[in-house]
Amino acid sequence: MSTQNTDPRAELKRKAAIEAADMVREGMVVGLGSGSTSAFMIEELGRRWAEGLRFCAIPTSERSAEQARSHGIKLVTFATHPQIDIDIDGADEVERGSLNLIKGLGGALFREKIVAAASRKFVVVVDDSKLVDRLGARVPVPVEVATFGWTSTARQLEALGARITQRMDRSGNVFVTDGGNMILDCHFGAIADSARLQAQLAQVVGVIETGLFIGRTSEVIVATATGLQKLVAA
């Protein structure tokens, strides 16, 4: 994959992803996120692997796994490596101050949360357009649900105040996650209490996981037009 990109924002994300990849050290177990920012990070790790750095990785999506394999990066599972040293991933929104996140517009939120929960350090890489004062201000909350009875699940989510859009793929078919589930994009608007909403969503039968990542972020690397910023939770 070429690192040349004419999109200024993509170039900023690439620089932030490289900064995060530089945190990986010899012998680490690394969580590989999903999405465009994570693709830059995996590319950089592939370059360092070619130079002799050795580590092992657990990917959060089949696409990330395929990219890692193309570089020869060693992939492992939780069966042999239950603890991850560092997980590097992107986000769709980052709440200033708390560093709570919305993730999942790429469709890998369930696996991403499993990997983040098993990690000693969870580093998020974004450009400054992803920073918000309140989660939900710009994007919906993706909710991964079981296909069986999904309309019943959707009605329960609507009762919590969500305006729901069923996720479709680029061909116009129902989007299916790597785990064989559906995603309902739940539009709440700006969320006053994201931790409370996460707890409410988790109680809905049929919900497998949500894209609200509460209290999990160790550090956020933000790409701006004037350079990189590092944020930690207040």
Tab-separated table of N, CA and C in Angstrom, residues 107-172:
chain	number	residue	atom	x	y	z
A	107	GLY	N	-18.241	-1.113	11.113
A	107	GLY	CA	-18.912	-2.392	11.280
A	107	GLY	C	-18.198	-3.423	12.126
A	108	ALA	N	-17.098	-3.041	12.812
A	108	ALA	CA	-16.328	-4.035	13.578
A	108	ALA	C	-16.390	-3.803	15.080
A	109	LEU	N	-17.420	-3.109	15.553
A	109	LEU	CA	-17.425	-2.634	16.940
A	109	LEU	C	-17.351	-3.751	17.978
A	110	PHE	N	-17.991	-4.901	17.735
A	110	PHE	CA	-17.999	-5.975	18.730
A	110	PHE	C	-16.597	-6.512	18.954
A	111	ARG	N	-15.907	-6.856	17.881
A	111	ARG	CA	-14.542	-7.362	18.014
A	111	ARG	C	-13.611	-6.272	18.525
A	112	GLU	N	-13.847	-5.037	18.100
A	112	GLU	CA	-13.006	-3.933	18.572
A	112	GLU	C	-13.120	-3.765	20.085
A	113	LYS	N	-14.328	-3.922	20.617
A	113	LYS	CA	-14.500	-3.749	22.064
A	113	LYS	C	-13.899	-4.912	22.839
A	114	ILE	N	-14.007	-6.118	22.293
A	114	ILE	CA	-13.381	-7.276	22.944
A	114	ILE	C	-11.878	-7.060	23.063
A	115	VAL	N	-11.251	-6.607	21.985
A	115	VAL	CA	-9.804	-6.389	21.981
A	115	VAL	C	-9.430	-5.239	22.917
A	116	ALA	N	-10.201	-4.155	22.877
A	116	ALA	CA	-9.910	-3.015	23.758
A	116	ALA	C	-10.009	-3.422	25.222
A	117	ALA	N	-11.016	-4.239	25.554
A	117	ALA	CA	-11.218	-4.658	26.945
A	117	ALA	C	-10.088	-5.546	27.449
A	118	ALA	N	-9.402	-6.225	26.540
A	118	ALA	CA	-8.317	-7.136	26.927
A	118	ALA	C	-6.949	-6.468	26.899
A	119	SER	N	-6.926	-5.165	26.678
A	119	SER	CA	-5.654	-4.465	26.470
A	119	SER	C	-5.227	-3.649	27.682
A	120	ARG	N	-3.928	-3.686	27.960
A	120	ARG	CA	-3.380	-2.857	29.036
A	120	ARG	C	-3.445	-1.376	28.664
A	121	LYS	N	-3.252	-1.096	27.378
A	121	LYS	CA	-3.259	0.286	26.902
A	121	LYS	C	-4.054	0.353	25.604
A	122	PHE	N	-5.009	1.284	25.541
A	122	PHE	CA	-5.863	1.451	24.368
A	122	PHE	C	-5.622	2.849	23.808
A	123	VAL	N	-4.960	2.898	22.663
A	123	VAL	CA	-4.586	4.166	22.030
A	123	VAL	C	-5.483	4.401	20.821
A	124	VAL	N	-6.081	5.577	20.772
A	124	VAL	CA	-7.007	5.929	19.708
A	124	VAL	C	-6.369	6.999	18.822
A	125	VAL	N	-6.512	6.821	17.529
A	125	VAL	CA	-5.919	7.739	16.554
A	125	VAL	C	-7.037	8.356	15.711
A	126	VAL	N	-7.110	9.694	15.706
A	126	VAL	CA	-8.149	10.389	14.943
A	126	VAL	C	-7.580	11.682	14.374
A	127	ASP	N	-8.341	12.303	13.464
A	127	ASP	CA	-8.048	13.690	13.116
A	127	ASP	C	-8.999	14.577	13.916
A	128	ASP	N	-8.732	15.868	13.938
A	128	ASP	CA	-9.461	16.747	14.867
A	128	ASP	C	-10.940	16.921	14.530
A	129	SER	N	-11.377	16.475	13.353
A	129	SER	CA	-12.798	16.554	13.020
A	129	SER	C	-13.639	15.593	13.855
A	130	LYS	N	-12.994	14.616	14.503
A	130	LYS	CA	-13.706	13.610	15.299
A	130	LYS	C	-13.933	14.053	16.747
A	131	LEU	N	-13.372	15.179	17.149
A	131	LEU	CA	-13.539	15.673	18.518
A	131	LEU	C	-14.890	16.374	18.668
A	132	VAL	N	-15.642	16.005	19.708
A	132	VAL	CA	-16.952	16.610	19.962
A	132	VAL	C	-17.090	16.915	21.448
A	133	ASP	N	-18.014	17.813	21.762
A	133	ASP	CA	-18.298	18.109	23.163
A	133	ASP	C	-19.213	17.055	23.776
A	134	ARG	N	-20.106	16.483	22.954
A	134	ARG	CA	-21.004	15.427	23.397
A	134	ARG	C	-21.064	14.344	22.338
A	135	LEU	N	-20.950	13.097	22.749
A	135	LEU	CA	-21.096	11.999	21.807
A	135	LEU	C	-22.491	12.029	21.186
A	136	GLY	N	-22.561	11.588	19.940
A	136	GLY	CA	-23.832	11.571	19.225
A	136	GLY	C	-24.141	12.861	18.512
A	137	ALA	N	-23.282	13.863	18.664
A	137	ALA	CA	-23.539	15.164	18.049
A	137	ALA	C	-23.527	15.089	16.524
A	138	ARG	N	-22.698	14.181	15.983
A	138	ARG	CA	-22.544	14.116	14.532
A	138	ARG	C	-22.864	12.760	13.938
A	139	VAL	N	-22.692	11.708	14.712
A	139	VAL	CA	-22.876	10.361	14.169
A	139	VAL	C	-23.820	9.561	15.061
A	140	PRO	N	-24.460	8.522	14.503
A	140	PRO	CA	-25.311	7.655	15.322
A	140	PRO	C	-24.485	6.706	16.170
A	141	VAL	N	-25.133	6.056	17.101
A	141	VAL	CA	-24.503	5.000	17.891
A	141	VAL	C	-24.782	3.668	17.188
A	142	PRO	N	-23.762	3.018	16.634
A	142	PRO	CA	-24.000	1.703	16.037
A	142	PRO	C	-24.274	0.669	17.123
A	143	VAL	N	-25.293	-0.139	16.907
A	143	VAL	CA	-25.635	-1.192	17.856
A	143	VAL	C	-25.691	-2.509	17.093
A	144	GLU	N	-24.833	-3.446	17.482
A	144	GLU	CA	-24.815	-4.756	16.831
A	144	GLU	C	-25.864	-5.636	17.494
A	145	VAL	N	-26.740	-6.227	16.665
A	145	VAL	CA	-27.859	-7.004	17.199
A	145	VAL	C	-27.941	-8.358	16.508
A	146	ALA	N	-28.578	-9.311	17.187
A	146	ALA	CA	-28.839	-10.613	16.595
A	146	ALA	C	-29.865	-10.451	15.481
A	147	THR	N	-29.714	-11.239	14.423
A	147	THR	CA	-30.668	-11.153	13.309
A	147	THR	C	-32.040	-11.678	13.716
A	148	PHE	N	-32.070	-12.699	14.567
A	148	PHE	CA	-33.348	-13.242	15.013
A	148	PHE	C	-34.082	-12.203	15.857
A	149	GLY	N	-35.286	-11.880	15.455
A	149	GLY	CA	-36.103	-10.958	16.228
A	149	GLY	C	-35.618	-9.525	16.226
A	150	TRP	N	-34.878	-9.146	15.205
A	150	TRP	CA	-34.254	-7.819	15.235
A	150	TRP	C	-35.281	-6.695	15.247
A	151	THR	N	-36.449	-6.900	14.652
A	151	THR	CA	-37.462	-5.834	14.667
A	151	THR	C	-37.973	-5.596	16.084
A	152	SER	N	-38.051	-6.664	16.886
A	152	SER	CA	-38.424	-6.507	18.290
A	152	SER	C	-37.347	-5.740	19.041
A	153	THR	N	-36.084	-6.084	18.759
A	153	THR	CA	-34.965	-5.355	19.372
A	153	THR	C	-35.021	-3.885	18.987
A	154	ALA	N	-35.315	-3.619	17.717
A	154	ALA	CA	-35.378	-2.236	17.242
A	154	ALA	C	-36.458	-1.445	17.973
A	155	ARG	N	-37.603	-2.071	18.221
A	155	ARG	CA	-38.675	-1.369	18.937
A	155	ARG	C	-38.249	-1.016	20.364
A	156	GLN	N	-37.499	-1.905	20.995
A	156	GLN	CA	-37.008	-1.612	22.342
A	156	GLN	C	-36.011	-0.462	22.331
A	157	LEU	N	-35.195	-0.395	21.291
A	157	LEU	CA	-34.234	0.702	21.162
A	157	LEU	C	-34.956	2.027	20.890
A	158	GLU	N	-36.008	1.964	20.093
A	158	GLU	CA	-36.797	3.173	19.821
A	158	GLU	C	-37.444	3.692	21.108
A	159	ALA	N	-37.812	2.767	21.996
A	159	ALA	CA	-38.420	3.177	23.266
A	159	ALA	C	-37.435	3.945	24.144
A	160	LEU	N	-36.141	3.772	23.871
A	160	LEU	CA	-35.111	4.515	24.603
A	160	LEU	C	-34.807	5.862	23.944
A	161	GLY	N	-35.506	6.168	22.857
A	161	GLY	CA	-35.347	7.466	22.215
A	161	GLY	C	-34.561	7.452	20.926
A	162	ALA	N	-34.243	6.270	20.413
A	162	ALA	CA	-33.434	6.186	19.200
A	162	ALA	C	-34.291	6.323	17.954
A	163	ARG	N	-33.755	7.022	16.978
A	163	ARG	CA	-34.279	6.960	15.614
A	163	ARG	C	-33.364	6.003	14.859
A	164	ILE	N	-33.918	4.924	14.352
A	164	ILE	CA	-33.110	3.798	13.897
A	164	ILE	C	-33.032	3.712	12.378
A	165	THR	N	-31.805	3.437	11.894
A	165	THR	CA	-31.564	3.130	10.489
A	165	THR	C	-30.883	1.783	10.419
A	166	GLN	N	-31.443	0.871	9.649
A	166	GLN	CA	-30.812	-0.432	9.466
A	166	GLN	C	-29.595	-0.274	8.553
A	167	ARG	N	-28.451	-0.779	8.979
A	167	ARG	CA	-27.210	-0.651	8.192
A	167	ARG	C	-27.290	-1.515	6.936
A	168	MET	N	-26.979	-0.899	5.788
A	168	MET	CA	-26.940	-1.607	4.519
A	168	MET	C	-25.524	-1.533	3.961
A	169	ASP	N	-25.171	-2.485	3.094
A	169	ASP	CA	-23.846	-2.430	2.483
A	169	ASP	C	-23.898	-1.629	1.187
A	170	ARG	N	-22.776	-1.533	0.498
A	170	ARG	CA	-22.700	-0.702	-0.701
A	170	ARG	C	-23.533	-1.232	-1.845
A	171	SER	N	-23.883	-2.512	-1.778
A	171	SER	CA	-24.715	-3.115	-2.823
A	171	SER	C	-26.199	-2.991	-2.524
A	172	GLY	N	-26.526	-2.402	-1.379
A	172	GLY	CA	-27.920	-2.241	-1.012
A	172	GLY	C	-28.498	-3.410	-0.253
